[in-house]
Each structure stands twice: as C-alpha cells, then as structure tokens.
Coordinates of C-alpha atoms and ligand atoms in Angstrom, one line a residue:
M1 CA 50.6 -23.5 55.7
A2 CA 48.9 -25.4 52.5
K3 CA 51.1 -26.0 49.9
A4 CA 51.0 -24.0 46.5
P5 CA 49.9 -26.7 44.1
L6 CA 52.1 -28.7 41.4
R7 CA 51.5 -28.8 38.1
V8 CA 52.1 -32.4 36.1
A9 CA 51.9 -33.4 32.3
V10 CA 50.7 -36.8 31.9
T11 CA 51.3 -38.0 27.4
G12 CA 49.1 -41.1 26.5
A13 CA 46.2 -40.0 29.6
A14 CA 43.8 -42.5 27.8
G15 CA 45.9 -45.4 27.6
Q16 CA 46.4 -48.3 29.6
I17 CA 48.8 -47.1 32.4
G18 CA 46.8 -44.2 31.8
Y19 CA 44.2 -46.0 34.4
S20 CA 46.6 -46.7 36.7
L21 CA 49.0 -44.1 37.2
L22 CA 46.9 -41.2 36.9
F23 CA 44.9 -41.9 40.0
R24 CA 47.9 -42.7 42.2
I25 CA 49.6 -39.0 41.5
A26 CA 45.5 -37.6 41.7
N27 CA 46.0 -39.0 45.1
G28 CA 49.0 -38.0 46.0
D29 CA 51.2 -41.6 45.8
M30 CA 53.9 -38.8 43.1
L31 CA 54.4 -36.2 45.2
G32 CA 53.4 -37.3 49.1
K33 CA 50.3 -37.0 51.1
D34 CA 50.3 -32.8 51.5
Q35 CA 50.8 -31.9 48.0
P36 CA 48.3 -30.4 46.4
V37 CA 48.1 -31.3 41.8
I38 CA 47.2 -29.8 39.3
L39 CA 46.8 -32.6 36.1
Q40 CA 46.7 -31.5 32.5
L41 CA 46.5 -34.1 30.5
L42 CA 47.4 -34.8 27.1
E43 CA 46.1 -36.4 24.1
I44 CA 46.3 -37.5 20.6
P45 CA 43.5 -35.2 18.5
D46 CA 41.8 -38.6 17.4
E47 CA 38.3 -38.5 18.8
R48 CA 38.0 -41.5 20.6
A49 CA 41.3 -41.4 22.3
Q50 CA 39.6 -37.8 23.8
K51 CA 36.4 -39.0 24.5
A52 CA 38.4 -41.4 26.3
L53 CA 40.1 -38.8 28.6
T54 CA 37.4 -37.5 29.0
G55 CA 35.7 -41.0 30.9
V56 CA 38.7 -41.1 32.6
M57 CA 38.6 -37.9 34.1
M58 CA 35.1 -38.1 34.9
E59 CA 35.9 -41.3 36.9
I60 CA 39.3 -39.1 38.6
D61 CA 36.2 -37.0 39.5
D62 CA 34.6 -39.5 40.8
C63 CA 36.9 -39.7 43.3
A64 CA 37.0 -37.3 44.9
F65 CA 40.5 -36.4 45.9
P66 CA 41.0 -34.0 48.5
L67 CA 44.8 -33.3 46.7
L68 CA 43.1 -32.9 43.0
A69 CA 43.2 -29.2 42.6
G70 CA 42.4 -29.1 38.8
M71 CA 42.4 -31.0 35.5
T72 CA 42.6 -30.6 31.9
A73 CA 43.2 -31.8 28.6
H74 CA 44.4 -31.2 25.8
S75 CA 45.6 -32.3 22.0
D76 CA 48.3 -30.0 22.0
P77 CA 51.5 -30.5 23.8
M78 CA 51.9 -26.8 24.0
T79 CA 48.9 -26.2 25.8
A80 CA 49.6 -29.7 28.0
F81 CA 52.9 -28.4 29.4
K82 CA 51.9 -25.0 29.5
D83 CA 54.2 -23.8 33.6
I84 CA 53.8 -27.9 34.5
D85 CA 56.8 -28.4 36.7
Y86 CA 57.1 -32.5 36.0
A87 CA 56.0 -34.7 32.8
V88 CA 55.2 -37.7 32.4
L89 CA 55.7 -38.8 28.8
V90 CA 54.7 -42.3 28.2
G91 CA 52.1 -41.3 25.2
A92 CA 54.1 -43.4 22.7
R93 CA 52.8 -47.0 20.1
P94 CA 53.6 -50.0 23.1
R95 CA 55.0 -52.6 20.9
G96 CA 53.3 -56.5 20.3
P97 CA 54.4 -59.3 20.5
G98 CA 57.8 -60.5 18.4
M99 CA 58.8 -56.8 19.0
E100 CA 61.8 -55.4 20.6
R101 CA 61.9 -51.8 22.4
K102 CA 63.6 -51.1 20.1
D103 CA 61.5 -51.0 16.9
L104 CA 59.2 -48.5 18.2
L105 CA 61.5 -45.8 17.8
S106 CA 60.9 -44.5 14.7
A107 CA 57.0 -44.4 15.2
N108 CA 58.3 -42.7 18.2
A109 CA 60.8 -40.1 17.4
Q110 CA 58.5 -37.6 15.6
I111 CA 57.1 -37.6 18.9
F112 CA 59.9 -36.9 22.1
T113 CA 60.9 -34.3 19.3
A114 CA 57.5 -32.8 18.9
Q115 CA 56.9 -32.9 22.5
G116 CA 60.8 -31.4 23.7
K117 CA 60.5 -28.2 22.0
A118 CA 57.3 -28.5 23.9
L119 CA 58.3 -27.9 26.6
N120 CA 61.2 -26.0 25.8
A121 CA 59.0 -23.5 24.5
V122 CA 56.0 -23.6 27.5
A123 CA 56.8 -25.5 30.4
K124 CA 58.5 -23.9 34.3
R125 CA 62.3 -23.7 33.1
T126 CA 63.0 -25.9 36.6
V127 CA 60.6 -28.5 34.6
K128 CA 61.1 -32.9 35.2
T129 CA 60.8 -34.9 32.6
L130 CA 60.3 -39.0 33.0
V131 CA 59.7 -41.1 30.5
V132 CA 58.3 -44.2 30.1
G133 CA 57.2 -44.9 26.6
N134 CA 59.2 -46.9 24.6
P135 CA 62.4 -47.0 23.9
A136 CA 62.5 -44.8 27.0
N137 CA 65.9 -44.1 27.7
T138 CA 66.2 -42.8 23.2
N139 CA 63.5 -40.9 23.9
A140 CA 64.4 -39.4 26.8
Y141 CA 67.8 -38.6 24.5
I142 CA 65.3 -37.2 21.9
A143 CA 63.7 -34.9 24.3
M144 CA 66.1 -33.2 25.7
K145 CA 68.1 -32.4 22.4
S146 CA 64.8 -30.7 21.5
A147 CA 64.7 -28.9 24.2
P148 CA 68.4 -26.7 24.9
D149 CA 66.9 -24.4 26.8
L150 CA 66.2 -26.5 29.4
P151 CA 68.9 -28.4 31.2
A152 CA 69.7 -31.8 30.1
K153 CA 70.2 -32.8 33.5
N154 CA 65.8 -33.0 34.5
F155 CA 64.9 -35.2 31.6
T156 CA 65.2 -38.4 32.9
A157 CA 64.2 -42.4 31.4
M158 CA 62.3 -45.4 33.2
L159 CA 64.6 -47.5 34.5
R160 CA 62.9 -48.4 38.2
L161 CA 60.3 -51.2 37.1
D162 CA 63.3 -52.6 35.7
H163 CA 65.0 -52.3 39.4
N164 CA 62.7 -53.8 41.1
R165 CA 61.9 -56.3 39.4
A166 CA 65.5 -57.7 40.0
L167 CA 64.3 -56.5 43.8
S168 CA 61.5 -58.3 43.4
Q169 CA 64.0 -62.0 41.3
L170 CA 66.2 -61.6 44.3
A171 CA 63.6 -61.1 47.5
A172 CA 62.5 -65.2 45.6
K173 CA 66.2 -66.3 45.7
T174 CA 66.8 -65.6 49.2
G175 CA 63.5 -65.8 51.2
K176 CA 64.3 -62.3 51.8
A177 CA 61.6 -59.4 51.9
V178 CA 61.7 -56.6 49.2
A179 CA 61.8 -54.1 51.3
D180 CA 65.0 -55.3 53.3
I181 CA 66.6 -55.6 50.1
E182 CA 69.4 -52.2 49.5
K183 CA 71.7 -51.2 47.3
L184 CA 70.9 -52.8 43.7
V185 CA 71.7 -51.4 40.7
V186 CA 70.9 -51.5 37.3
W187 CA 73.1 -51.0 34.1
G188 CA 72.4 -48.9 30.6
N189 CA 69.3 -49.4 28.1
H190 CA 65.4 -50.4 29.3
S191 CA 66.3 -53.3 26.8
P192 CA 67.4 -57.0 27.4
T193 CA 71.3 -55.7 26.7
M194 CA 70.6 -53.8 30.6
Y195 CA 73.0 -55.1 33.3
P196 CA 70.7 -55.3 36.4
D197 CA 74.0 -55.8 39.0
Y198 CA 74.0 -57.2 42.9
R199 CA 77.1 -57.4 43.6
F200 CA 76.7 -54.5 46.0
A201 CA 73.8 -55.6 46.6
T202 CA 73.4 -55.7 50.8
I203 CA 70.0 -57.4 53.0
G204 CA 70.5 -56.1 56.6
G205 CA 74.2 -55.3 55.9
Q206 CA 75.1 -59.4 54.8
S207 CA 75.9 -59.1 50.8
V208 CA 73.3 -61.0 48.8
K209 CA 75.6 -61.9 46.3
S210 CA 77.4 -64.6 49.5
M211 CA 74.2 -65.6 50.1
I212 CA 73.2 -67.0 47.1
N213 CA 77.0 -67.3 45.7
D214 CA 75.9 -68.8 42.1
E215 CA 77.1 -67.2 39.5
E216 CA 75.3 -69.2 37.3
W217 CA 71.8 -68.6 38.2
N218 CA 73.0 -64.6 38.3
K219 CA 74.1 -65.2 33.9
N220 CA 71.5 -68.0 32.8
T221 CA 68.1 -66.9 35.5
F222 CA 68.4 -64.0 37.0
L223 CA 69.8 -61.1 34.2
P224 CA 67.0 -62.7 31.1
T225 CA 64.5 -63.5 33.4
V226 CA 64.5 -59.8 34.6
G227 CA 66.1 -58.2 31.1
K228 CA 62.9 -59.6 29.1
R229 CA 60.6 -60.0 31.5
G230 CA 58.5 -56.7 29.4
A231 CA 58.3 -59.6 26.7
A232 CA 57.0 -62.6 29.8
I233 CA 54.3 -59.6 30.2
I234 CA 53.3 -59.9 26.9
D235 CA 53.0 -63.1 26.7
A236 CA 51.1 -63.7 29.4
R237 CA 48.4 -60.7 29.2
G238 CA 48.9 -60.0 25.8
L239 CA 49.5 -56.5 26.3
S240 CA 52.4 -55.0 27.9
S241 CA 53.0 -54.8 31.6
A242 CA 50.7 -51.2 32.9
A243 CA 49.9 -50.9 36.3
S244 CA 53.5 -52.2 37.2
A245 CA 54.7 -49.6 34.8
A246 CA 52.9 -47.2 36.9
N247 CA 54.0 -48.2 39.9
A248 CA 57.4 -47.6 38.8
A249 CA 56.5 -44.5 37.6
I250 CA 55.1 -43.2 40.2
D251 CA 58.3 -44.6 43.1
H252 CA 60.8 -42.3 40.2
I253 CA 58.7 -39.3 40.5
H254 CA 58.1 -39.9 44.4
D255 CA 62.2 -40.5 44.9
W256 CA 63.2 -37.6 42.6
H257 CA 61.0 -35.7 44.4
C258 CA 61.4 -37.1 48.0
G259 CA 64.2 -37.9 48.3
T260 CA 65.7 -41.6 48.9
N261 CA 67.7 -41.2 52.4
G262 CA 70.4 -42.7 51.6
K263 CA 68.8 -45.2 49.5
W264 CA 70.0 -46.4 45.9
V265 CA 67.4 -46.6 43.3
T266 CA 67.9 -46.5 39.9
M267 CA 66.8 -43.4 37.1
G268 CA 67.8 -43.2 33.6
I269 CA 69.8 -40.5 33.1
P270 CA 72.3 -38.5 31.0
S271 CA 75.9 -39.5 32.0
D272 CA 78.3 -37.2 33.5
G273 CA 80.9 -39.5 32.5
S274 CA 81.1 -42.0 34.8
Y275 CA 81.6 -44.9 35.2
D276 CA 83.7 -43.6 31.7
I277 CA 79.9 -43.7 29.9
P278 CA 80.6 -41.7 27.4
K279 CA 78.7 -37.7 28.5
E280 CA 74.4 -37.9 27.8
V281 CA 74.4 -41.1 27.2
M282 CA 70.8 -41.7 28.4
Y283 CA 72.1 -44.7 30.8
G284 CA 70.7 -46.6 33.9
F285 CA 72.7 -45.4 36.8
P286 CA 72.7 -45.9 41.1
V287 CA 71.0 -42.8 42.8
T288 CA 70.7 -41.5 45.3
C289 CA 68.1 -38.2 45.8
E290 CA 68.0 -35.0 47.4
N291 CA 66.4 -32.1 47.7
G292 CA 65.0 -32.6 44.4
E293 CA 68.8 -33.5 42.7
Y294 CA 70.2 -37.1 42.0
K295 CA 73.1 -38.1 42.8
I296 CA 75.2 -41.0 40.5
V297 CA 76.6 -43.0 43.6
Q298 CA 80.7 -42.9 43.1
G299 CA 83.3 -44.7 43.8
L300 CA 82.1 -48.7 42.6
E301 CA 84.5 -51.5 41.5
I302 CA 83.6 -52.6 37.9
D303 CA 84.9 -55.7 36.7
A304 CA 85.6 -57.0 33.9
F305 CA 82.5 -59.5 34.0
S306 CA 80.3 -55.8 34.8
R307 CA 82.4 -53.8 32.5
E308 CA 81.1 -56.0 29.3
R309 CA 77.5 -56.4 30.2
M310 CA 78.4 -51.8 30.5
N311 CA 79.6 -51.5 27.6
F312 CA 77.5 -54.1 25.2
T313 CA 73.9 -52.2 27.1
L314 CA 76.7 -48.7 26.4
N315 CA 76.8 -49.6 22.6
E316 CA 72.9 -50.4 21.9
L317 CA 72.6 -47.2 23.4
T318 CA 75.2 -45.3 21.2
E319 CA 73.5 -47.2 18.4
E320 CA 69.7 -45.9 18.9
Q321 CA 71.6 -42.4 19.9
D322 CA 73.6 -41.8 16.9
G323 CA 70.1 -43.7 14.2
V324 CA 68.2 -40.7 15.9
K325 CA 70.8 -38.1 15.0
H326 CA 69.1 -36.6 11.9
L327 CA 66.3 -36.0 13.7
L328 CA 67.0 -33.9 15.8
Ligands
NAD401 P1 49.1 -47.7 25.9 O1 48.2 -47.7 23.5 O2 47.0 -48.5 26.4 O3 48.5 -46.0 25.9 C1 49.5 -45.2 25.2 C2 48.7 -43.8 25.1 O4 49.2 -42.9 24.3 C3 47.2 -44.3 23.9 O5 45.8 -43.8 23.9 C4 47.9 -42.9 22.3 O6 46.6 -42.7 21.7 C5 48.1 -41.8 23.5 N1 49.4 -41.7 23.0 C6 50.4 -42.0 21.4 N2 50.6 -41.0 20.4 C7 50.8 -39.8 22.1 C8 51.1 -38.8 21.8 N3 52.1 -38.0 20.7 N4 50.1 -37.4 22.6 C9 49.7 -38.4 23.7 N5 49.8 -39.2 23.1 C10 49.8 -39.7 22.5 O7 50.1 -48.2 25.9 P2 50.4 -48.3 27.2 O8 50.2 -49.8 27.3 O9 49.6 -47.4 28.3 O10 52.1 -47.9 27.1 C11 52.7 -46.1 26.7 C12 53.9 -46.5 26.2 O11 54.9 -47.0 27.4 C13 54.9 -48.0 25.3 O12 55.9 -46.9 24.2 C14 55.1 -48.9 26.1 O13 55.5 -49.9 25.2 C15 55.9 -48.0 27.3 N6 56.4 -49.1 28.8 C16 57.9 -48.5 29.1 C17 58.0 -49.3 30.3 C18 58.8 -49.0 30.8 O14 59.4 -49.3 31.9 N7 60.1 -47.9 30.0 C19 57.0 -50.1 30.8 C20 56.6 -50.2 30.3 C21 54.9 -49.4 29.5
LMR402 C1 58.6 -53.7 30.2 O1 59.8 -53.4 30.5 O2 57.1 -54.2 30.3 C2 57.9 -52.5 29.2 O3 59.4 -51.7 28.9 C3 56.8 -52.8 28.0 C4 58.2 -53.8 26.6 O4 57.5 -53.1 25.8 O5 58.7 -54.6 27.6

C-alpha cells in the first residue's frame, strides 16, 4: 500500500540553497524513494521573493516528480507550518566576505523566534526541525526555546556539512574512499571553533589517526581547513555554499528519518548533559539514528587537547546563547 504523504516546510525556498534542496526532496532523496511528500514553501512577503518562488515552483512542476503529492507557497509561517512533519529552516540572511556567522545573530534572531512560535502553534506535535540558516546552532536554540509545547529534542542544527567536509579531507589525505570512513565526529558549533575529531575514525577497521600519524597536520591543516571552509567558499564563489549545504541538509534528515544502520553521523542537538556539555546547549555530537530517533554515541574518551577544543567551541555557543536570552 502506498505511504501517506509527509508534509515538509522549507523556508527561504527561493534562495540559493532552496534551489538545490527542493528538487531533491521532491525526488525522494530525503525521505525515501517510496515516500510521497507535500512541500509547503515559505518566502518573505516581498513581491520579488514571492515571484521568484513562483518560478521555482513552475520548475518543480515541470519535473513531474512522481512522489510530489502537493505544493503550496506561503508568506506567513502560520500557514506554511500547518500540520508539517518536517521543517527545514533555511531562510535567513547569509554572511558576506569578512563576516563571521555570529555577526548574523541579531538580523536572524527575530526570524527564528517568530518561526519557533509558529511551529509551536500549528505544526504536528511530532514535527522534526533542522536549522540551516546561520548562526545555525543558536538559531536552532532560539526556535526550540520559542516552541515550549514541542519536544526540545526535535530541534536540530546542521553540522553535517562540516562532517562531510571533514570526510572529504580525510579521504584525500589517506587516499581512501569517503564511503569507507567511519566514526568521525564534529563537536560543537557550526563556526571556525568547531572541533572535527578523527581520533576514533576507522577505514576498513584500521585507525585513521594511526594511518595519518601527523599531529601537526591535524592542528595546522585539517582543523583550520574544515573550520574555515565556508569562508574559503565565499571567497572563491562570491556567494556562500549552496549545493553542498543542500546536500548536507538532505543527508541530515535522511539519516534521522531512515536510520544510519549503526553508522555515526554528526548532528547539532540540544545536549542532554553528555560529555559534560551543559543541558540544552545546541552542540554537535556523534549520533546514530534508528526508528526516527537519534542517540548520542557514548563512552568516548576525551583527552586534554579534545577537552580544550570542546570547551572552546562550547564557550562560543554559551556566549551566543546568552546574547539572545533577552529575546526569548
Ligand atoms: P539566500 O540569500 O540565497 O536565500 C535566503 C532566502 O531566504 C532568500 O530568498 C530570502 O528571501 C529568504 N528569507 C529571508 N528571511 C526569511 C524569512 N523570515 N522567512 C522565509 N524566508 C526568508 O541564502 P542561502 O545561500 O540560501 O543561505 C541561507 C542561509 O543558510 C544563510 O543563513 C546561510 O548563511 C546559511 N547556510 C548555512 C549552512 C550550514 O552549514 N549550516 C551552509 C550554507 C549556508
Ligand atoms: C558554510 O559553512 O558554508 C555556511 O555556513 C556559509 C558560511 O557563512 O560559511
């Protein structure tokens, strides 16, 4: 029997990321090739944005996606989020050259307060939310705090792009396939303070750390390359990453919905106190997913260098989250 459609809201639907993301959701890449979807697309009321959204929807129509069971355009989150199963919150102002993601905090905080409230009011009680718009962790925290009637654990932030970037750097360094790398972690904030950690990573059961065996490379090349990759892309393209960001969003929700078969992935989630990260801080953790739920990988040893890096990114998050407390 055919599955009932799931309702997916995407904000910023006429933006760069939206243009890569929507087609792949409608194609079944996100929720499965047998899962019909209804797209509920939100853009700002501005006439140009709404017109651009109409154009994107015309193109989606022209793909004749068999899994697309409906699609609507919205300028108000209260209608866009009605009865949704998933929310992908992309719409926000992106940073330009010379800015840090946290410079966007005040511009974007209001958006995520309003959208959290709208989710609280009209979305399904089981709605699962991924925040992509930057600063993603703190925006997810704001949305979560603005939606007190929904389970806090269902609000997540995107660290998957960082995870994928780290996988690709490790594959290039070791000369092995990306698909063979397991047990990678990116701790903390989606910002240059993040801590991509390959101490537990393996390829075909062999330790990646011992294969590389070069702490200088880790500290002086790997960590800054992954941490500053977003800025490097802005510098090269003149625009922030879009197709790779959309791809990471697809990966994040796909794995949350369909499960990871025991594989570790990184998700930004409200801490449950694991690894001494204070409760509720929206922090990148290693997780496995099963039956629509994520579970933090427990029992990893945290050495002195790692603790220092984990605290550094935690402090930044705590500062960001303290900085928006007055809005909540
Ligand atoms: P963009 O400017 O091309 O598109 C953003 C769209 O959002 C625009 O069409 C805009 O009209 C819309 N928008 C703005 N406010 C909105 C609101 N309140 N409701 C609905 N729509 C709204 O930007 P983009 O390149 O698509 O990037 C979007 C966001 O994603 C930025 O914040 C960017 O920094 C972030 N991003 C995050 C990651 C990550 O890994 N977490 C990666 C790449 C980009
Ligand atoms: C990225 O990491 O590519 C995005 O967060 C965009 C940015 O501002 O870096």
